[in-house]
């Protein structure tokens, strides 16, 4: 799904997909991949004024939802 929404430029859906992947990685004990993914998402989302996604990514990176 992430590849498809990226291909067509659907930024809100891309951010949602990245958030879901990062949250899943964190919940699966893969914080070494999940945390950097979520931190990058937070930065990207803030830069595009998607503050809710940015806050959710920051919270997920810290291990809370």
Short mmCIF file of C-alpha atoms in Angstrom, two decimals:
data_model
loop_
_atom_site.label_atom_id
_atom_site.label_comp_id
_atom_site.label_asym_id
_atom_site.label_seq_id
_atom_site.Cartn_x
_atom_site.Cartn_y
_atom_site.Cartn_z
CA UNK A 1 0.00 0.00 0.00
CA UNK A 2 2.80 2.41 0.87
CA UNK A 3 4.36 1.96 -2.56
CA UNK A 4 1.05 2.65 -4.32
CA UNK A 5 0.17 5.81 -2.42
CA UNK A 6 3.71 7.09 -2.83
CA UNK A 7 3.62 6.37 -6.55
CA UNK A 8 0.47 8.45 -6.99
CA UNK A 9 1.48 11.20 -4.57
CA UNK A 10 -1.25 10.72 -1.97
CA UNK A 11 0.70 12.31 0.86
CA UNK A 12 -1.90 11.95 3.66
CA UNK A 13 -2.26 8.23 2.94
CA UNK A 14 1.50 7.85 2.67
CA UNK A 15 1.91 9.35 6.13
CA UNK A 16 -0.84 7.13 7.55
CA UNK A 17 0.79 4.03 6.04
CA UNK A 18 4.21 4.97 7.41
CA UNK A 19 2.67 5.53 10.83
CA UNK A 20 0.98 2.13 10.76
CA UNK A 21 4.21 0.41 9.74
CA UNK A 22 6.20 2.17 12.44
CA UNK A 23 3.62 1.40 15.13
CA UNK A 24 3.55 -2.25 14.08
CA UNK A 25 7.32 -2.46 14.23
CA UNK A 26 7.36 -0.92 17.72
CA UNK A 27 4.64 -3.27 18.97
CA UNK A 28 6.52 -6.25 17.47
CA UNK A 29 9.66 -5.44 19.40
CA UNK A 30 11.48 -4.06 16.36
CA UNK A 31 12.20 -0.66 17.86
CA UNK A 32 15.57 -0.46 16.09
CA UNK A 33 13.68 -0.05 12.80
CA UNK A 34 10.40 1.37 14.08
CA UNK A 35 11.79 4.28 16.07
CA UNK A 36 13.91 5.78 13.23
CA UNK A 37 10.98 5.32 10.84
CA UNK A 38 8.65 7.16 13.22
CA UNK A 39 11.17 9.91 13.92
CA UNK A 40 11.63 10.49 10.18
CA UNK A 41 7.85 10.51 9.73
CA UNK A 42 7.46 13.07 12.51
CA UNK A 43 9.97 15.36 10.82
CA UNK A 44 8.42 14.92 7.36
CA UNK A 45 4.87 15.41 8.65
CA UNK A 46 5.77 18.59 10.54
CA UNK A 47 7.44 19.94 7.42
CA UNK A 48 4.22 19.42 5.45
CA UNK A 49 1.99 20.77 8.27
CA UNK A 50 0.47 17.39 9.15
CA UNK A 51 0.72 18.03 12.88
CA UNK A 52 -1.65 15.29 14.05
CA UNK A 53 0.37 12.62 12.24
CA UNK A 54 3.57 14.19 13.61
CA UNK A 55 2.23 13.99 17.17
CA UNK A 56 1.10 10.39 16.70
CA UNK A 57 4.51 9.43 15.29
CA UNK A 58 6.30 11.10 18.20
CA UNK A 59 4.10 9.31 20.73
CA UNK A 60 4.56 5.95 19.01
CA UNK A 61 8.34 6.43 18.88
CA UNK A 62 8.31 6.92 22.64
CA UNK A 63 6.36 3.70 23.06
CA UNK A 64 2.94 5.17 23.78
CA UNK A 65 -0.10 5.73 21.60
#
